[in-house]
mmCIF file of C-alpha atoms in Angstrom:
data_model
loop_
_atom_site.group_PDB
_atom_site.id
_atom_site.type_symbol
_atom_site.label_atom_id
_atom_site.label_comp_id
_atom_site.label_asym_id
_atom_site.label_seq_id
_atom_site.Cartn_x
_atom_site.Cartn_y
_atom_site.Cartn_z
ATOM 1 C CA GLN A 1 -33.880 247.342 101.640
ATOM 2 C CA PHE A 2 -30.924 248.489 99.546
ATOM 3 C CA ILE A 3 -28.526 245.850 98.291
ATOM 4 C CA PRO A 4 -25.527 247.546 96.736
ATOM 5 C CA PHE A 5 -23.875 244.472 95.068
ATOM 6 C CA ILE A 6 -25.306 241.368 93.454
ATOM 7 C CA MET A 7 -23.431 238.361 92.287
ATOM 8 C CA GLU A 8 -24.676 235.821 89.848
ATOM 9 C CA PHE A 9 -25.057 232.227 91.169
ATOM 10 C CA ASP A 10 -22.337 229.895 89.880
ATOM 11 C CA ASP A 11 -23.831 226.367 89.600
ATOM 12 C CA ARG A 12 -20.396 224.792 90.102
ATOM 13 C CA ILE A 13 -20.975 225.114 93.755
ATOM 14 C CA LEU A 14 -23.428 222.254 93.611
ATOM 15 C CA THR A 15 -20.636 219.863 92.499
ATOM 16 C CA ARG A 16 -17.512 221.380 94.106
ATOM 17 C CA SER A 17 -15.676 219.290 96.730
ATOM 18 C CA TYR A 18 -14.971 220.427 100.313
ATOM 19 C CA CYS A 19 -12.070 219.587 102.663
ATOM 20 C CA ARG A 20 -9.648 218.510 99.956
ATOM 21 C CA GLY A 21 -6.653 216.769 101.430
ATOM 22 C CA ASN A 22 -8.665 216.088 104.554
ATOM 23 C CA LYS A 23 -8.105 219.735 105.542
ATOM 24 C CA ILE A 24 -10.389 222.663 106.098
ATOM 25 C CA ASN A 25 -9.058 224.995 103.325
ATOM 26 C CA ILE A 26 -9.272 228.586 104.162
ATOM 27 C CA VAL A 27 -8.389 231.680 101.989
ATOM 28 C CA ASP A 28 -7.959 235.246 103.068
ATOM 29 C CA ILE A 29 -7.867 237.591 100.154
ATOM 30 C CA GLY A 30 -6.789 241.169 100.310
ATOM 31 C CA LYS A 31 -3.945 243.463 99.224
ATOM 32 C CA TYR A 32 -0.935 243.226 101.515
ATOM 33 C CA ARG A 33 -1.664 246.467 103.373
ATOM 34 C CA ASP A 34 -2.021 247.254 107.102
ATOM 35 C CA TYR A 35 -5.746 247.726 107.156
ATOM 36 C CA LYS A 36 -6.266 244.217 105.876
ATOM 37 C CA ASP A 37 -4.817 242.927 109.158
ATOM 38 C CA HIS A 38 -3.850 239.445 108.011
ATOM 39 C CA PHE A 39 -1.818 239.162 111.277
ATOM 40 C CA VAL A 40 -4.987 238.555 113.350
ATOM 41 C CA LEU A 41 -5.456 235.329 111.400
ATOM 42 C CA VAL A 42 -1.968 234.103 112.208
ATOM 43 C CA ASP A 43 -2.612 235.020 115.853
ATOM 44 C CA ALA A 44 -5.979 233.292 115.884
ATOM 45 C CA LEU A 45 -4.381 230.085 114.588
ATOM 46 C CA ARG A 46 -1.690 230.215 117.298
ATOM 47 C CA LEU A 47 -4.507 230.343 119.907
ATOM 48 C CA LEU A 48 -6.015 226.938 118.773
ATOM 49 C CA SER A 49 -5.124 223.549 120.170
ATOM 50 C CA ASP A 50 -2.707 221.516 118.043
ATOM 51 C CA GLU A 51 -5.428 219.137 116.960
ATOM 52 C CA VAL A 52 -7.694 221.945 115.638
ATOM 53 C CA ARG A 53 -4.852 223.923 114.259
ATOM 54 C CA ALA A 54 -3.566 220.905 112.204
ATOM 55 C CA SER A 55 -6.988 220.590 110.531
ATOM 56 C CA PHE A 56 -6.512 223.858 108.652
ATOM 57 C CA ALA A 57 -4.701 224.802 105.509
ATOM 58 C CA VAL A 58 -4.585 228.632 105.082
ATOM 59 C CA SER A 59 -3.829 230.625 101.980
ATOM 60 C CA ILE A 60 -3.394 234.404 102.131
ATOM 61 C CA VAL A 61 -3.602 235.832 98.631
ATOM 62 C CA GLY A 62 -2.892 239.481 97.959
ATOM 63 C CA GLN A 63 -1.439 242.230 95.738
ATOM 64 C CA CYS A 64 2.127 242.947 96.500
ATOM 65 C CA ILE A 65 3.328 245.664 94.024
ATOM 66 C CA LYS A 66 3.646 248.965 95.864
ATOM 67 C CA ASP A 67 6.523 249.562 98.419
ATOM 68 C CA GLU A 68 4.057 249.574 101.379
ATOM 69 C CA GLU A 69 2.614 246.213 100.140
ATOM 70 C CA ILE A 70 6.145 244.700 99.822
ATOM 71 C CA THR A 71 7.033 245.984 103.325
ATOM 72 C CA TYR A 72 3.876 244.554 104.743
ATOM 73 C CA TYR A 73 4.292 241.246 102.942
ATOM 74 C CA ASP A 74 7.787 240.799 104.194
ATOM 75 C CA LYS A 75 6.674 241.552 107.791
ATOM 76 C CA LEU A 76 3.830 239.094 107.527
ATOM 77 C CA ASN A 77 6.016 236.397 105.988
ATOM 78 C CA MET A 78 8.465 236.847 108.868
ATOM 79 C CA TYR A 79 5.612 236.753 111.440
ATOM 80 C CA VAL A 80 4.240 233.512 109.942
ATOM 81 C CA LYS A 81 7.779 231.996 110.296
ATOM 82 C CA ASP A 82 8.262 233.527 113.846
ATOM 83 C CA ASN A 83 4.961 231.821 114.930
ATOM 84 C CA ASN A 84 5.850 228.399 113.404
ATOM 85 C CA SER A 85 2.940 228.576 111.049
ATOM 86 C CA GLU A 86 4.692 227.927 107.725
ATOM 87 C CA SER A 87 3.183 224.342 107.573
ATOM 88 C CA ILE A 88 -0.311 225.858 107.803
ATOM 89 C CA VAL A 89 -0.098 229.283 106.251
ATOM 90 C CA ASN A 90 0.865 229.847 102.538
ATOM 91 C CA LEU A 91 1.356 233.415 101.340
ATOM 92 C CA GLN A 92 0.751 234.019 97.700
ATOM 93 C CA LYS A 93 1.166 237.337 95.894
ATOM 94 C CA ASN A 94 0.074 238.963 92.721
ATOM 95 C CA VAL A 95 -2.131 236.029 91.461
ATOM 96 C CA PRO A 96 -3.626 236.868 88.125
ATOM 97 C CA PHE A 97 -7.267 237.790 88.245
ATOM 98 C CA GLN A 98 -8.322 234.881 85.949
ATOM 99 C CA GLU A 99 -6.934 232.393 88.482
ATOM 100 C CA MET A 100 -8.954 233.856 91.440
ATOM 101 C CA GLU A 101 -12.108 231.989 90.525
ATOM 102 C CA GLN A 102 -10.328 228.623 90.978
ATOM 103 C CA ILE A 103 -8.848 229.782 94.375
ATOM 104 C CA TYR A 104 -12.396 230.525 95.546
ATOM 105 C CA LEU A 105 -13.606 227.087 94.282
ATOM 106 C CA GLU A 106 -10.705 225.274 95.978
ATOM 107 C CA ASN A 107 -11.234 226.766 99.415
ATOM 108 C CA ASP A 108 -13.973 225.892 101.942
ATOM 109 C CA VAL A 109 -13.825 229.074 103.973
ATOM 110 C CA PHE A 110 -13.185 232.714 103.009
ATOM 111 C CA ILE A 111 -11.997 234.981 105.776
ATOM 112 C CA LEU A 112 -12.037 238.862 105.651
ATOM 113 C CA THR A 113 -9.732 240.138 108.381
ATOM 114 C CA SER A 114 -9.824 243.885 107.597
ATOM 115 C CA LYS A 115 -9.724 246.382 110.433
ATOM 116 C CA ARG A 116 -12.107 248.520 108.316
ATOM 117 C CA GLU A 117 -13.738 247.714 105.063
ATOM 118 C CA LEU A 118 -16.447 249.888 103.604
ATOM 119 C CA ALA A 119 -17.978 247.125 101.517
ATOM 120 C CA SER A 120 -16.069 243.983 100.568
ATOM 121 C CA VAL A 121 -16.955 242.544 97.170
ATOM 122 C CA ALA A 122 -14.750 239.648 97.902
ATOM 123 C CA VAL A 123 -17.221 238.388 100.576
ATOM 124 C CA LEU A 124 -19.873 238.204 97.726
ATOM 125 C CA GLU A 125 -17.455 236.593 95.305
ATOM 126 C CA ALA A 126 -16.651 233.859 97.945
ATOM 127 C CA MET A 127 -20.424 233.258 98.449
ATOM 128 C CA LYS A 128 -20.899 232.898 94.678
ATOM 129 C CA TYR A 129 -18.362 230.094 94.671
ATOM 130 C CA GLY A 130 -19.765 228.269 97.757
ATOM 131 C CA ALA A 131 -17.296 229.354 100.337
ATOM 132 C CA VAL A 132 -18.382 229.652 103.921
ATOM 133 C CA CYS A 133 -17.784 233.352 104.721
ATOM 134 C CA VAL A 134 -16.178 234.722 107.902
ATOM 135 C CA SER A 135 -15.888 238.503 108.166
ATOM 136 C CA THR A 136 -15.058 241.154 110.769
ATOM 137 C CA ASP A 137 -18.005 243.066 112.248
ATOM 138 C CA TYR A 138 -16.398 246.240 110.705
ATOM 139 C CA ASN A 139 -17.295 245.638 107.028
ATOM 140 C CA GLY A 140 -20.141 247.155 105.082
ATOM 141 C CA THR A 141 -21.115 243.732 103.495
ATOM 142 C CA ALA A 142 -21.110 241.935 106.932
ATOM 143 C CA SER A 143 -24.846 242.245 107.029
ATOM 144 C CA TYR A 144 -24.903 239.709 104.107
ATOM 145 C CA ILE A 145 -23.591 237.000 106.291
ATOM 146 C CA ASN A 146 -25.831 235.058 108.661
ATOM 147 C CA GLN A 147 -25.313 231.971 110.876
ATOM 148 C CA ASP A 148 -26.722 229.719 108.087
ATOM 149 C CA PHE A 149 -23.628 230.238 105.882
ATOM 150 C CA GLY A 150 -21.063 232.197 107.779
ATOM 151 C CA TYR A 151 -19.692 233.789 110.848
ATOM 152 C CA LEU A 152 -18.697 237.267 112.129
ATOM 153 C CA PHE A 153 -15.940 238.102 114.556
ATOM 154 C CA GLU A 154 -14.812 241.222 116.256
ATOM 155 C CA ALA A 155 -12.257 243.238 114.215
ATOM 156 C CA GLN A 156 -8.666 243.154 115.458
ATOM 157 C CA ASN A 157 -9.573 240.407 117.982
ATOM 158 C CA ALA A 158 -7.678 237.081 117.561
ATOM 159 C CA GLU A 159 -9.595 235.445 120.443
ATOM 160 C CA SER A 160 -12.809 236.214 118.706
ATOM 161 C CA LEU A 161 -11.510 234.755 115.349
ATOM 162 C CA SER A 162 -10.069 231.691 117.081
ATOM 163 C CA GLN A 163 -13.554 231.000 118.512
ATOM 164 C CA VAL A 164 -15.006 231.123 115.010
ATOM 165 C CA LEU A 165 -12.286 228.751 113.769
ATOM 166 C CA VAL A 166 -13.115 226.290 116.586
ATOM 167 C CA GLU A 167 -16.723 226.444 115.481
ATOM 168 C CA ILE A 168 -15.833 225.891 111.858
ATOM 169 C CA TYR A 169 -13.749 222.825 113.010
ATOM 170 C CA LYS A 170 -16.792 221.402 114.838
ATOM 171 C CA GLN A 171 -18.946 222.104 111.761
ATOM 172 C CA LYS A 172 -16.605 220.530 109.256
ATOM 173 C CA ASP A 173 -19.177 218.023 108.065
ATOM 174 C CA ASN A 174 -21.599 220.891 107.383
ATOM 175 C CA LEU A 175 -19.313 223.163 105.260
ATOM 176 C CA SER A 176 -20.830 221.939 102.039
ATOM 177 C CA LYS A 177 -24.403 222.607 103.157
ATOM 178 C CA MET A 178 -23.421 226.013 104.510
ATOM 179 C CA GLY A 179 -21.522 226.900 101.357
ATOM 180 C CA VAL A 180 -24.598 226.403 99.153
ATOM 181 C CA SER A 181 -27.175 228.020 101.576
#
């Protein structure tokens, strides 16, 4: 079997904390571009019951430099507001690379929402730092994820992602075990 990417184990995952602030902290990392489909995450959150939805704190982190990225960011920011999700979803742009390690360590769950992704290195980076990984089924590194430490959902399907979020909510007490699996 061919494994195209390998990440070195980071032993800080053995002592990192989960569910800071009594929230399930989720991060979605990807350039602010259409194919990254961050909108599906906002839609999935909207489908959740108030109780489940309130248990999440979501950060979307991405590059926002080019005109298309700025336009996408502005549309996503407005979409978050229009869907009354500002209290749950925090958009961050142009975070320096040296700060990304800390972002992975501070989040319990990493979500890749891309409509299409040849092979996401971010999934492996998230695993390296002990995050439970959630990915679309249309990602070349989706085969790295199994039910012991992550979930897959159907690309561009908010209902499919909302079902995964409900499962994560139910498994809140197991996130640390899943993160170090």
